[in-house]
């Protein structure tokens, strides 16, 4: 039995329970206070009918959308920069001193020639306090979605230090995308207690489910506008953004906080 997957399913079920209003209000308040969540952009804490509703809360005050290529989500930048070659394979850092293979991460969502000229990457960690919805970082076309089955380790910094190449072990969905500058990938990585990852453009993609195989779904003319909502995590996780060389001009600092709508690159 995969304990992390089973515990995540159980947690997901509990989070969806709608307790009596007075009880739910207390549960929500405890969660918000414990994780020090800023609720100024959202409905009042007491209005959410379950913990899951609170996790996937929507913005009530529209965000300012900055120029350029924007962050797809709220979170913390754990690492960013250029990939490097080792034994003719591209690698990136999850956190300082710990690496993962780009080929292993992306699995069936790329062609070899798309990686040849080098890559840039950003790892964005969404903690339990963060806004859990994710959005398009630019006007783009989604070419495919690749589901890769895996375990559900926690993806916080402590676990990244303890588990080698953690991102390539966890369940994930890789979106292969394209804009006028080139190809990039948005990789949504599942984590312990992440009940589901949802995608608005394709509700048939199911995560944390009884799926025993990997698959890729290809799309024709699936165009998404900048800042358009793509879907949501049911609790915190990680988004890895990988782009072909020259698509992004990164000016970011490891450890900085970022919010959906803020500029990542020109």
Coordinates of C-alpha atoms in Angstrom, one line a residue:
X1 CA 0.0 0.0 0.0
X2 CA 1.2 3.5 -0.9
X3 CA 0.7 5.2 2.5
X4 CA 1.2 8.8 1.2
X5 CA -1.4 8.2 -1.6
X6 CA -3.9 6.6 0.8
X7 CA -3.5 9.3 3.5
X8 CA -4.0 11.9 0.8
X9 CA -7.3 10.3 -0.3
X10 CA -8.5 10.2 3.3
X11 CA -7.5 13.8 3.9
X12 CA -9.2 14.8 0.7
X13 CA -12.4 13.1 1.8
X14 CA -12.3 14.7 5.3
X15 CA -11.7 18.1 3.8
X16 CA -14.9 17.9 1.7
X17 CA -17.1 17.2 4.8
X18 CA -19.5 20.0 5.4
X19 CA -19.8 20.3 9.2
X20 CA -22.6 22.2 10.9
X21 CA -22.0 25.9 10.2
X22 CA -20.9 26.8 13.7
X23 CA -18.4 23.9 13.7
X24 CA -17.2 24.7 10.2
X25 CA -16.6 28.3 11.1
X26 CA -14.3 27.2 14.0
X27 CA -12.4 24.7 11.8
X28 CA -11.9 27.4 9.1
X29 CA -10.8 29.9 11.6
X30 CA -8.3 27.5 13.2
X31 CA -6.8 26.7 9.8
X32 CA -6.6 30.4 8.7
X33 CA -4.9 31.3 12.0
X34 CA -2.5 28.4 12.1
X35 CA -1.2 29.1 8.6
X36 CA -1.5 32.9 8.9
X37 CA -3.5 33.2 5.7
X38 CA -4.2 36.7 4.5
X39 CA -7.9 36.6 3.6
X40 CA -8.2 40.3 2.4
X41 CA -8.7 39.2 -1.2
X42 CA -11.3 36.5 -0.4
X43 CA -14.7 36.0 1.1
X44 CA -15.0 35.9 4.9
X45 CA -13.6 32.8 6.5
X46 CA -17.0 31.8 7.9
X47 CA -18.6 31.6 4.4
X48 CA -16.7 28.5 3.3
X49 CA -18.8 25.4 3.7
X50 CA -15.9 23.0 4.0
X51 CA -12.1 23.0 4.3
X52 CA -11.9 22.1 0.6
X53 CA -13.9 25.2 -0.3
X54 CA -11.5 27.3 1.7
X55 CA -8.5 25.6 0.0
X56 CA -9.7 26.4 -3.5
X57 CA -11.0 29.8 -2.7
X58 CA -11.4 32.2 -5.6
X59 CA -10.3 35.8 -5.6
X60 CA -12.9 38.4 -4.8
X61 CA -10.7 41.4 -5.6
X62 CA -9.1 41.1 -9.1
X63 CA -5.4 41.1 -9.2
X64 CA -3.3 43.5 -11.1
X65 CA -1.8 41.7 -14.1
X66 CA 1.7 43.0 -14.9
X67 CA 3.3 43.1 -18.3
X68 CA 5.3 40.3 -19.6
X69 CA 5.4 36.6 -18.7
X70 CA 3.6 36.4 -15.3
X71 CA 3.6 33.9 -12.4
X72 CA 0.9 31.2 -12.9
X73 CA 0.4 31.0 -9.1
X74 CA 1.2 32.3 -5.7
X75 CA 4.2 30.7 -4.0
X76 CA 7.8 30.7 -3.1
X77 CA 10.6 30.4 -5.6
X78 CA 12.7 27.5 -4.4
X79 CA 15.1 27.5 -7.3
X80 CA 15.5 29.0 -10.8
X81 CA 18.1 29.3 -13.5
X82 CA 19.6 27.4 -16.4
X83 CA 19.6 23.6 -16.6
X84 CA 23.0 21.9 -16.9
X85 CA 24.3 18.9 -18.8
X86 CA 25.6 15.7 -17.1
X87 CA 26.1 12.6 -19.2
X88 CA 24.4 14.4 -22.0
X89 CA 21.2 14.8 -20.0
X90 CA 19.6 18.1 -18.7
X91 CA 19.4 18.5 -14.9
X92 CA 18.0 21.2 -12.7
X93 CA 18.1 21.9 -9.0
X94 CA 15.1 21.3 -6.8
X95 CA 16.8 23.1 -3.9
X96 CA 20.5 23.9 -3.4
X97 CA 22.6 20.8 -3.8
X98 CA 19.7 18.5 -4.9
X99 CA 19.0 17.9 -8.6
X100 CA 16.4 16.2 -10.8
X101 CA 16.4 15.1 -14.4
X102 CA 14.4 17.1 -16.9
X103 CA 13.9 14.1 -19.1
X104 CA 12.5 12.1 -16.2
X105 CA 10.3 14.9 -15.1
X106 CA 8.7 15.6 -18.5
X107 CA 8.5 11.9 -19.5
X108 CA 6.4 11.7 -22.7
X109 CA 5.7 15.4 -23.1
X110 CA 8.6 16.4 -25.3
X111 CA 10.6 15.7 -28.4
X112 CA 14.4 15.4 -28.1
X113 CA 15.1 18.3 -30.4
X114 CA 13.1 20.6 -28.2
X115 CA 15.7 20.3 -25.4
X116 CA 18.8 20.6 -27.5
X117 CA 19.6 24.3 -27.1
X118 CA 19.2 24.4 -23.4
X119 CA 16.5 25.2 -20.9
X120 CA 15.5 27.6 -18.1
X121 CA 13.4 26.6 -15.1
X122 CA 11.6 27.9 -12.1
X123 CA 10.3 25.8 -9.2
X124 CA 7.3 27.5 -7.4
X125 CA 6.2 25.9 -4.1
X126 CA 2.7 26.5 -3.0
X127 CA 2.3 26.2 0.8
X128 CA -1.0 25.5 2.6
X129 CA -1.5 29.3 3.1
X130 CA -1.3 30.2 -0.6
X131 CA -4.0 30.8 -3.1
X132 CA -4.4 27.4 -4.8
X133 CA -5.6 28.3 -8.3
X134 CA -3.3 28.5 -11.2
X135 CA -3.4 30.6 -14.4
X136 CA -1.9 31.0 -17.8
X137 CA 1.4 33.0 -17.6
X138 CA 0.9 34.4 -21.1
X139 CA -1.3 34.1 -24.2
X140 CA -0.5 30.5 -25.2
X141 CA -1.6 27.3 -26.9
X142 CA -1.7 24.1 -25.0
X143 CA -0.4 21.3 -27.2
X144 CA -0.7 18.4 -24.9
X145 CA -1.2 17.2 -21.3
X146 CA 0.8 14.3 -20.0
X147 CA -0.2 12.4 -16.8
X148 CA 2.6 10.6 -15.0
X149 CA 1.7 8.2 -12.2
X150 CA 3.7 8.4 -9.0
X151 CA 3.8 8.6 -5.3
X152 CA 2.7 11.6 -3.2
X153 CA 5.6 12.7 -1.1
X154 CA 5.4 16.1 0.6
X155 CA 7.2 18.7 -1.5
X156 CA 8.3 21.1 1.2
X157 CA 12.0 21.9 1.6
X158 CA 12.6 19.4 4.3
X159 CA 11.5 16.5 2.1
X160 CA 13.3 17.9 -1.0
X161 CA 16.5 17.6 1.1
X162 CA 15.7 14.0 2.2
X163 CA 14.4 12.4 -1.0
X164 CA 16.5 12.3 -4.1
X165 CA 15.0 13.7 -7.2
X166 CA 11.6 14.0 -5.5
X167 CA 9.8 15.8 -8.3
X168 CA 10.4 12.9 -10.7
X169 CA 8.9 10.4 -8.2
X170 CA 5.6 12.2 -7.5
X171 CA 2.4 12.1 -9.5
X172 CA 2.3 15.0 -12.0
X173 CA 0.6 16.5 -15.0
X174 CA 2.8 18.2 -17.6
X175 CA 1.3 20.8 -20.0
X176 CA 3.3 21.3 -23.1
X177 CA 2.6 24.9 -24.2
X178 CA 3.7 27.3 -26.9
X179 CA 3.7 31.0 -27.4
X180 CA 5.2 33.3 -30.1
X181 CA 8.8 32.8 -28.6
X182 CA 8.8 29.0 -28.3
X183 CA 7.8 26.0 -26.3
X184 CA 7.5 25.7 -22.5
X185 CA 6.1 23.3 -20.0
X186 CA 4.0 23.8 -16.9
X187 CA 4.5 20.8 -14.6
X188 CA 1.9 20.4 -11.8
X189 CA 3.3 18.1 -9.1
X190 CA 1.1 16.3 -6.7
X191 CA 2.0 16.1 -3.0
X192 CA 0.9 14.5 0.2
X193 CA -2.6 15.6 1.2
X194 CA -3.2 17.1 -2.3
X195 CA -6.7 15.6 -2.9
X196 CA -6.8 16.4 -6.6
X197 CA -5.4 18.6 -9.3
X198 CA -8.1 20.0 -11.5
X199 CA -7.9 21.4 -15.1
X200 CA -10.7 23.5 -16.4
X201 CA -10.0 22.9 -20.1
X202 CA -10.1 19.1 -19.7
X203 CA -12.2 17.6 -16.8
X204 CA -11.2 14.1 -17.9
X205 CA -7.8 14.5 -16.4
X206 CA -8.0 12.8 -13.0
X207 CA -5.3 12.8 -10.4
X208 CA -5.0 10.9 -7.1
X209 CA -7.3 8.3 -8.6
X210 CA -7.1 4.6 -9.4
X211 CA -5.0 5.1 -12.6
X212 CA -2.4 2.5 -13.3
X213 CA -1.0 3.9 -16.5
X214 CA 0.6 7.1 -17.9
X215 CA -1.1 8.9 -20.8
X216 CA -0.9 11.9 -23.0
X217 CA -3.8 13.9 -24.4
X218 CA -3.1 16.1 -27.4
X219 CA -5.2 19.2 -28.3
X220 CA -5.9 21.1 -31.5
X221 CA -6.4 24.9 -31.3
X222 CA -6.6 25.0 -27.5
X223 CA -5.7 28.7 -27.0
X224 CA -5.6 30.2 -23.5
X225 CA -5.5 33.9 -22.8
X226 CA -2.9 35.4 -20.4
X227 CA -4.2 35.2 -16.7
X228 CA -7.0 32.9 -17.6
X229 CA -7.6 30.3 -14.9
X230 CA -6.3 26.8 -15.8
X231 CA -7.4 24.9 -12.7
X232 CA -6.5 24.4 -9.1
X233 CA -4.8 22.2 -6.5
X234 CA -6.8 20.9 -3.6
X235 CA -4.1 22.0 -1.0
X236 CA -0.6 23.1 -1.6
X237 CA 2.0 21.7 -4.0
X238 CA 4.6 22.8 -6.6
X239 CA 4.6 24.1 -10.2
X240 CA 7.8 23.6 -12.2
X241 CA 8.0 25.9 -15.2
X242 CA 10.5 24.8 -17.9
X243 CA 11.2 26.8 -21.0
X244 CA 13.3 26.7 -24.1
X245 CA 16.4 28.9 -24.0
X246 CA 15.6 32.5 -24.9
X247 CA 11.9 32.4 -24.1
X248 CA 12.4 33.8 -20.5
X249 CA 14.7 36.5 -19.2
X250 CA 14.7 35.7 -15.6
X251 CA 15.5 38.3 -12.9
X252 CA 14.4 36.4 -9.8
X253 CA 15.9 35.5 -6.4
X254 CA 15.8 32.1 -4.8
X255 CA 13.5 32.3 -1.7
X256 CA 11.4 35.2 -2.8
X257 CA 7.7 35.1 -2.6
X258 CA 5.7 35.6 -5.8
X259 CA 2.0 36.1 -6.6
X260 CA -0.1 35.2 -9.5
X261 CA -0.1 38.2 -11.8
X262 CA 3.4 39.4 -11.0
X263 CA 6.0 39.5 -13.7
X264 CA 8.5 36.6 -14.0
X265 CA 10.1 37.8 -17.2
X266 CA 9.8 40.3 -20.1

